[in-house]
Tab-separated table of C-alpha atoms in Angstrom:
chain	number	residue	atom	x	y	z
A	27	ALA	CA	4.127	6.532	-20.434
A	28	ALA	CA	5.624	4.709	-23.503
A	29	GLY	CA	3.534	5.323	-26.841
A	30	ILE	CA	1.967	7.793	-25.762
A	31	PRO	CA	2.092	10.643	-27.633
A	32	VAL	CA	3.506	13.545	-26.757
A	33	LYS	CA	0.588	16.426	-26.635
A	34	GLU	CA	-1.749	13.838	-24.822
A	35	ARG	CA	0.743	13.463	-22.246
A	36	VAL	CA	1.193	16.876	-21.844
A	37	LYS	CA	-2.826	16.811	-21.441
A	38	VAL	CA	-2.689	14.204	-19.165
A	39	SER	CA	-0.077	16.295	-16.947
A	40	GLN	CA	-2.080	19.039	-16.524
A	41	ASN	CA	-5.261	17.274	-16.103
A	42	TRP	CA	-3.452	15.687	-12.639
A	43	ARG	CA	-1.920	18.785	-11.609
A	44	HIS	CA	-5.886	20.632	-12.220
A	45	GLY	CA	-7.787	17.887	-11.070
A	46	ARG	CA	-9.877	17.679	-14.119
A	47	CYS	CA	-10.941	13.846	-14.533
A	48	ARG	CA	-13.758	11.368	-15.444
A	49	ARG	CA	-14.822	9.749	-11.876
A	50	GLU	CA	-16.668	6.395	-11.718
A	51	THR	CA	-17.497	3.708	-9.462
A	52	VAL	CA	-16.478	0.348	-10.975
A	53	LEU	CA	-17.373	-2.319	-8.881
A	54	LYS	CA	-19.088	-2.508	-6.035
A	55	TRP	CA	-19.986	-5.284	-3.321
A	56	LYS	CA	-22.456	-5.736	-1.118
A	57	CYS	CA	-21.577	-7.241	2.461
A	58	LYS	CA	-21.985	-7.659	5.611
A	59	GLN	CA	-19.234	-7.036	7.436
A	60	VAL	CA	-16.629	-4.352	6.745
A	61	LEU	CA	-14.760	-5.250	4.213
A	62	MET	CA	-10.713	-3.240	3.691
A	63	PRO	CA	-9.567	-4.413	0.340
A	64	TRP	CA	-6.254	-3.812	-0.649
A	65	MET	CA	-5.215	-3.986	-4.261
A	66	GLU	CA	-2.381	-3.995	-6.846
A	67	LEU	CA	-1.887	-3.290	-10.315
A	68	ASP	CA	0.273	-5.094	-13.348
A	69	GLY	CA	-0.323	-3.602	-16.749
A	70	GLU	CA	-3.584	-5.039	-18.141
A	71	TYR	CA	-4.991	-6.177	-14.717
A	72	LEU	CA	-5.873	-4.572	-11.379
A	73	TYR	CA	-5.461	-7.138	-8.397
A	74	LEU	CA	-8.404	-6.352	-5.808
A	75	SER	CA	-8.689	-8.415	-2.518
A	76	GLN	CA	-12.221	-9.345	-1.132
A	77	ALA	CA	-12.768	-11.006	2.285
A	78	GLU	CA	-10.857	-13.929	1.831
A	79	ASN	CA	-10.235	-14.047	-1.828
A	80	ILE	CA	-8.390	-12.033	-4.426
A	81	GLN	CA	-9.652	-11.390	-7.731
A	82	ALA	CA	-7.796	-9.986	-10.961
A	83	TYR	CA	-9.668	-7.871	-13.312
A	84	ARG	CA	-8.959	-6.791	-16.521
A	85	LEU	CA	-8.544	-2.985	-17.637
A	86	CYS	CA	-10.522	-1.597	-20.557
A	87	PRO	CA	-8.100	-0.921	-23.461
A	88	ASP	CA	-10.402	2.197	-24.300
A	89	SER	CA	-9.321	3.817	-20.624
A	90	ARG	CA	-12.721	3.309	-19.578
A	91	GLY	CA	-12.366	1.680	-15.901
A	92	LEU	CA	-12.162	-2.744	-15.817
A	93	GLN	CA	-14.125	-5.304	-17.129
A	94	ARG	CA	-16.883	-6.341	-14.400
A	95	HIS	CA	-15.902	-9.766	-14.095
A	96	PRO	CA	-12.920	-10.904	-12.577
A	97	GLN	CA	-10.934	-13.450	-15.093
A	98	ALA	CA	-9.099	-14.972	-12.183
A	99	ILE	CA	-9.937	-15.706	-8.793
A	100	PHE	CA	-6.913	-16.869	-6.189
A	101	SER	CA	-8.275	-18.412	-2.652
A	102	GLY	CA	-6.852	-19.953	0.138
A	103	HIS	CA	-7.318	-17.919	3.275
A	104	GLN	CA	-10.283	-18.896	5.608
A	105	GLU	CA	-10.379	-15.920	6.576
A	106	ASP	CA	-10.371	-12.104	5.067
A	107	VAL	CA	-6.508	-11.129	3.353
A	108	CYS	CA	-5.849	-8.003	5.090
A	109	ARG	CA	-2.693	-7.485	2.555
A	110	PHE	CA	-1.083	-8.910	-0.278
A	111	VAL	CA	1.785	-8.008	-3.039
A	112	LEU	CA	2.224	-8.806	-6.611
A	113	VAL	CA	6.079	-9.285	-7.434
A	114	ASN	CA	7.426	-11.340	-10.446
A	115	SER	CA	3.563	-13.123	-11.279
A	116	HIS	CA	3.668	-14.443	-7.607
A	117	ILE	CA	1.156	-13.123	-5.321
A	118	VAL	CA	1.741	-13.593	-1.484
A	119	SER	CA	-1.072	-12.325	0.624
A	120	GLY	CA	-1.419	-12.627	4.573
A	121	GLY	CA	-4.808	-13.219	6.141
A	122	GLY	CA	-6.719	-12.678	9.417
A	123	ASP	CA	-6.137	-16.050	10.004
A	124	GLY	CA	-2.794	-15.871	10.304
A	125	ASN	CA	-2.010	-17.741	7.220
A	126	ILE	CA	0.302	-16.576	4.564
A	127	VAL	CA	-0.216	-17.883	0.648
A	128	LEU	CA	1.613	-17.900	-2.236
A	129	HIS	CA	-0.193	-18.239	-5.884
A	130	LYS	CA	1.949	-17.986	-9.264
A	131	ILE	CA	-0.664	-16.302	-11.434
A	132	HIS	CA	-0.097	-18.220	-14.367
A	133	GLY	CA	-0.545	-21.749	-13.013
A	134	SER	CA	-2.034	-23.950	-10.318
A	135	TYR	CA	0.731	-23.861	-8.254
A	136	SER	CA	0.179	-22.442	-4.459
A	137	VAL	CA	1.845	-22.638	-1.337
A	138	LYS	CA	0.152	-22.090	1.789
A	139	PHE	CA	1.569	-22.234	5.339
A	140	SER	CA	0.801	-21.310	9.033
A	141	ALA	CA	2.529	-17.800	9.601
A	142	HIS	CA	1.442	-16.286	13.239
A	143	GLU	CA	-0.725	-16.717	15.717
A	144	GLN	CA	-2.907	-13.652	14.979
A	145	GLU	CA	-3.989	-12.134	12.112
A	146	VAL	CA	-1.044	-11.049	9.269
A	147	ASN	CA	-1.268	-7.340	8.954
A	148	CYS	CA	0.837	-7.050	5.969
A	149	VAL	CA	3.588	-8.872	4.003
A	150	ASP	CA	6.477	-7.925	1.341
A	151	PHE	CA	8.359	-10.256	-1.282
A	152	GLN	CA	11.521	-9.308	-2.796
A	153	GLY	CA	14.396	-11.627	-3.612
A	154	GLY	CA	12.874	-14.990	-2.939
A	155	LEU	CA	12.113	-13.921	0.751
A	156	ILE	CA	8.908	-12.878	2.395
A	157	VAL	CA	8.306	-10.801	5.140
A	158	SER	CA	5.252	-10.450	7.229
A	159	GLY	CA	4.178	-8.681	10.277
A	160	SER	CA	1.483	-9.445	12.318
A	161	ARG	CA	-1.028	-8.752	15.370
A	162	ASP	CA	0.752	-10.922	17.624
A	163	ARG	CA	3.605	-7.914	17.869
A	164	THR	CA	5.673	-9.904	15.549
A	165	ALA	CA	7.892	-9.215	12.317
A	166	LYS	CA	9.051	-12.432	10.220
A	167	VAL	CA	11.161	-13.201	7.431
A	168	TRP	CA	10.724	-16.677	5.922
A	169	SER	CA	12.268	-18.265	2.969
A	170	LEU	CA	11.259	-19.444	-0.569
A	171	SER	CA	13.866	-21.222	-1.584
A	172	ALA	CA	13.820	-24.868	-3.122
A	173	GLY	CA	13.189	-27.137	-0.330
A	174	ARG	CA	12.952	-24.421	1.791
A	175	VAL	CA	9.336	-23.083	1.164
A	176	GLY	CA	7.581	-21.478	4.136
A	177	GLN	CA	10.724	-22.067	6.744
A	178	CYS	CA	10.978	-19.034	9.114
A	179	LEU	CA	14.554	-17.826	8.848
A	180	HIS	CA	14.009	-14.931	11.329
A	181	THR	CA	11.354	-13.720	14.291
A	182	VAL	CA	11.422	-10.039	15.448
A	183	GLN	CA	9.944	-9.530	18.441
A	184	THR	CA	8.827	-5.805	17.725
A	185	GLU	CA	6.391	-5.250	20.617
A	186	ASP	CA	3.825	-3.728	19.366
A	187	ARG	CA	1.120	-4.618	16.627
A	188	VAL	CA	2.769	-4.457	13.156
A	189	TRP	CA	0.732	-2.659	10.466
A	190	SER	CA	3.174	-2.170	7.231
A	191	ILE	CA	6.209	-3.907	5.885
A	192	ALA	CA	8.931	-3.094	3.173
A	193	ILE	CA	11.744	-5.070	2.078
A	194	SER	CA	14.816	-2.476	0.838
A	195	PRO	CA	15.327	-2.640	-2.792
A	196	LEU	CA	18.852	-3.434	-2.248
A	197	LEU	CA	17.290	-6.444	-0.225
A	198	SER	CA	19.638	-6.018	2.750
A	199	SER	CA	16.919	-4.677	4.979
A	200	PHE	CA	13.398	-4.150	5.635
A	201	VAL	CA	10.994	-1.759	7.644
A	202	THR	CA	7.959	-2.052	10.308
A	203	GLY	CA	5.698	0.222	10.983
A	204	THR	CA	4.304	-0.414	14.202
A	205	ALA	CA	1.080	0.911	15.950
A	206	CYS	CA	3.382	3.233	18.579
A	207	CYS	CA	1.709	1.402	21.799
A	208	GLY	CA	4.359	-0.659	23.283
A	209	HIS	CA	7.216	0.419	22.054
A	210	THR	CA	8.248	4.460	21.319
A	211	SER	CA	9.486	4.591	18.053
A	212	PRO	CA	7.150	3.053	15.313
A	213	LEU	CA	9.712	3.033	12.237
A	214	ARG	CA	12.197	0.357	12.864
A	215	ILE	CA	14.780	-0.928	9.894
A	216	TRP	CA	15.943	-4.632	10.369
A	217	ASP	CA	18.579	-6.403	8.570
A	218	LEU	CA	17.218	-9.382	6.370
A	219	GLU	CA	20.211	-11.796	6.985
A	220	SER	CA	20.149	-11.458	10.702
A	221	GLY	CA	17.222	-9.749	11.670
A	222	GLN	CA	18.985	-7.798	14.028
A	223	LEU	CA	17.494	-4.420	14.787
A	224	LEU	CA	19.912	-1.581	12.350
A	225	THR	CA	18.131	1.693	13.106
A	226	CYS	CA	15.101	3.380	14.194
A	227	LEU	CA	13.344	6.513	12.239
A	228	GLY	CA	12.592	9.689	14.038
A	229	THR	CA	11.790	10.126	17.545
A	230	ASP	CA	9.134	11.580	19.476
A	231	PHE	CA	6.426	10.143	18.570
A	232	HIS	CA	3.054	10.527	19.929
A	233	ARG	CA	1.644	7.258	21.752
A	234	GLY	CA	-0.447	5.945	18.776
A	235	ALA	CA	1.239	7.232	16.103
A	236	GLY	CA	1.211	4.032	14.178
A	237	VAL	CA	2.063	4.148	10.470
A	238	LEU	CA	-0.098	2.073	8.039
A	239	ASP	CA	1.858	2.476	4.770
A	240	VAL	CA	5.445	2.674	3.531
A	241	PHE	CA	6.699	2.797	0.510
A	242	TYR	CA	10.404	2.590	-0.907
A	243	GLU	CA	11.377	5.068	-3.779
A	244	THR	CA	15.017	3.851	-3.573
A	245	PRO	CA	17.350	1.847	-1.099
A	246	SER	CA	17.550	5.071	1.125
A	247	LEU	CA	14.034	7.222	0.513
A	248	LEU	CA	11.352	6.261	2.424
A	249	LEU	CA	7.779	7.465	2.926
A	250	SER	CA	5.543	7.021	5.390
A	251	CYS	CA	2.508	7.983	6.941
A	252	GLY	CA	-0.467	6.778	9.635
A	253	TYR	CA	-2.376	7.650	12.608
A	254	ASP	CA	-0.778	10.962	13.226
A	255	THR	CA	-1.568	12.794	9.985
A	256	TYR	CA	1.717	13.379	8.489
A	257	ILE	CA	2.902	12.478	5.400
A	258	ARG	CA	6.709	11.948	5.774
A	259	TYR	CA	9.903	11.537	3.443
A	260	TRP	CA	12.842	9.975	5.062
A	261	ASP	CA	16.425	9.831	3.143
A	262	ILE	CA	18.440	7.462	5.718
A	263	ARG	CA	21.624	8.629	4.231
A	264	THR	CA	21.183	12.176	5.623
A	265	SER	CA	19.555	11.431	9.028
A	266	THR	CA	17.448	8.325	11.017
A	267	ARG	CA	16.546	11.861	13.216
A	268	LYS	CA	14.278	13.419	11.414
A	269	CYS	CA	12.757	13.487	7.671
A	270	VAL	CA	13.951	15.216	4.842
A	271	GLN	CA	9.656	16.950	4.493
A	272	GLU	CA	6.256	16.535	5.645
A	273	TRP	CA	3.177	16.971	4.602
A	274	GLU	CA	0.369	17.338	6.928
A	275	GLU	CA	-3.272	16.030	6.230
A	276	PRO	CA	-5.327	19.473	6.262
A	277	HIS	CA	-8.576	18.020	7.776
A	278	ASP	CA	-6.478	16.057	10.607
A	279	SER	CA	-7.320	12.640	9.484
A	280	ALA	CA	-5.726	9.424	9.509
A	281	LEU	CA	-3.727	8.501	6.846
A	282	TYR	CA	-4.122	4.860	5.849
A	283	CYS	CA	-2.260	4.502	2.423
A	284	ILE	CA	0.275	6.467	0.366
A	285	ARG	CA	2.020	6.484	-2.942
A	286	SER	CA	4.270	7.876	-4.875
A	287	ASP	CA	5.501	8.023	-9.088
A	288	LYS	CA	9.079	7.763	-7.379
A	289	ASN	CA	9.816	11.251	-8.983
A	290	HIS	CA	6.967	14.528	-7.476
A	291	MET	CA	4.197	12.990	-7.167
A	292	ILE	CA	2.723	11.580	-3.677
A	293	ALA	CA	-1.170	10.272	-3.663
A	294	SER	CA	-2.945	9.960	-0.076
A	295	GLY	CA	-5.738	7.924	1.273
A	296	SER	CA	-7.772	9.036	4.306
A	297	SER	CA	-9.503	7.474	6.927
A	298	TYR	CA	-12.876	10.371	6.421
A	299	TYR	CA	-15.051	9.970	3.429
A	300	GLY	CA	-13.062	8.547	0.881
A	301	VAL	CA	-10.713	11.861	0.165
A	302	VAL	CA	-7.788	11.068	-2.011
A	303	ARG	CA	-5.337	13.640	-2.043
A	304	LEU	CA	-2.722	14.262	-4.446
A	305	TRP	CA	0.728	16.091	-3.156
A	306	ASP	CA	3.731	17.623	-5.396
A	307	LYS	CA	6.576	17.504	-3.042
A	308	ARG	CA	8.069	20.457	-4.329
A	309	GLN	CA	4.881	22.706	-2.539
A	310	THR	CA	3.712	22.306	1.085
A	311	ARG	CA	0.168	22.285	0.496
A	312	CYS	CA	-2.333	19.374	-0.976
A	313	LEU	CA	-2.255	19.682	-5.089
A	314	GLN	CA	-5.725	18.405	-5.169
A	315	SER	CA	-8.127	16.657	-3.364
A	316	PHE	CA	-10.916	14.380	-4.510
A	317	HIS	CA	-13.727	13.053	-2.128
A	318	LEU	CA	-15.138	9.554	-3.145
A	319	SER	CA	-17.523	8.539	-0.463
A	320	SER	CA	-20.319	10.406	0.674
A	321	PRO	CA	-23.018	10.251	2.978
A	322	THR	CA	-21.057	7.448	4.400
A	323	SER	CA	-17.735	7.889	5.310
A	324	SER	CA	-15.299	4.988	4.148
A	325	PRO	CA	-11.490	5.524	4.778
A	326	VAL	CA	-9.419	4.677	1.185
A	327	TYR	CA	-7.845	1.330	2.273
A	328	CYS	CA	-5.575	1.321	-0.521
A	329	LEU	CA	-5.089	3.392	-3.953
A	330	ARG	CA	-2.751	2.782	-6.777
A	331	PHE	CA	-1.958	5.142	-9.962
A	332	SER	CA	-0.723	4.599	-13.338
A	333	THR	CA	0.406	7.433	-15.854
A	334	THR	CA	-2.977	7.950	-17.015
A	335	HIS	CA	-5.885	6.538	-13.890
A	336	LEU	CA	-6.268	6.435	-9.778
A	337	TYR	CA	-7.895	3.749	-8.281
A	338	ALA	CA	-8.877	3.842	-5.167
A	339	ALA	CA	-10.501	1.046	-2.674
A	340	LEU	CA	-13.249	1.720	0.014
A	341	ALA	CA	-15.322	0.058	2.381
A	342	SER	CA	-17.976	-1.025	-0.373
A	343	ALA	CA	-16.552	-0.070	-3.614
A	344	LEU	CA	-13.859	0.221	-6.376
A	345	HIS	CA	-13.836	4.247	-7.558
A	346	VAL	CA	-11.439	5.011	-10.963
A	347	LEU	CA	-10.578	8.602	-11.821
A	348	ASP	CA	-9.594	9.024	-15.657
A	349	PHE	CA	-7.157	11.894	-16.031
A	350	THR	CA	-7.449	11.431	-20.140
A	351	ALA	CA	-10.511	13.384	-19.769
């Protein structure tokens, strides 16, 4: 929040707490099939996947949403982009075509390689390595170092569809969130160098309690959410068997996505009626909720927020909540 006067910061923080904001549907897309958009936020731009492309939209400096026409379009997939990440001015995406595509944002350089036999549900990219997870029940580690781009270093057999994946900030391990159908533990941590299993998080998960999103706050603090309607907060230093905190979605909806400000606030997106909830880690109950889609029901497939705005991508539209109002 650098550059925002203290008085303004206090007002904005009160607005978040009390749910005071201006809501706007900034983009709508017409489509025959249901899109599952994903997005990343990067200072001046919002990157949004729509079908097989990723589009970059410039954020308006006067905090009035974003410009309606994309400044850049990144393509390369034959089928829908499932997930992508934006790291060090590179976009790495996984698609329904089983491919991984790497784009350099400021240039024409792009690399595409065949990664999995079925769709690539999730990817992460850190320190010259890509990790990917697929419906084909494997997670893979890929090199991006010179001369070895697209070389598979490890293939991990997860026995389950991989829904979410994240590399630890220490770059020593990565976590997979799986469907919890073929294997009893949906959250597992693997060694990045050897591909060996390091630990399983939690016990006694119900069948089908798949983990749809994971988010590292620090190397030892991790958030997860998914089909069993809970947000869980793990501290790997204290226990791998039990999470240190959990919050239950009050309307028993699966949780598709999660983000935190790495301080007290968590935002979650649920599977019905575009419900976005704000949580304070110091409280057990939800702080605020916003219903962004009615009468048709859509999951919140992805959400991101800055100090002043929250963006939520639903099946047919992108919504923004402006807390400077």
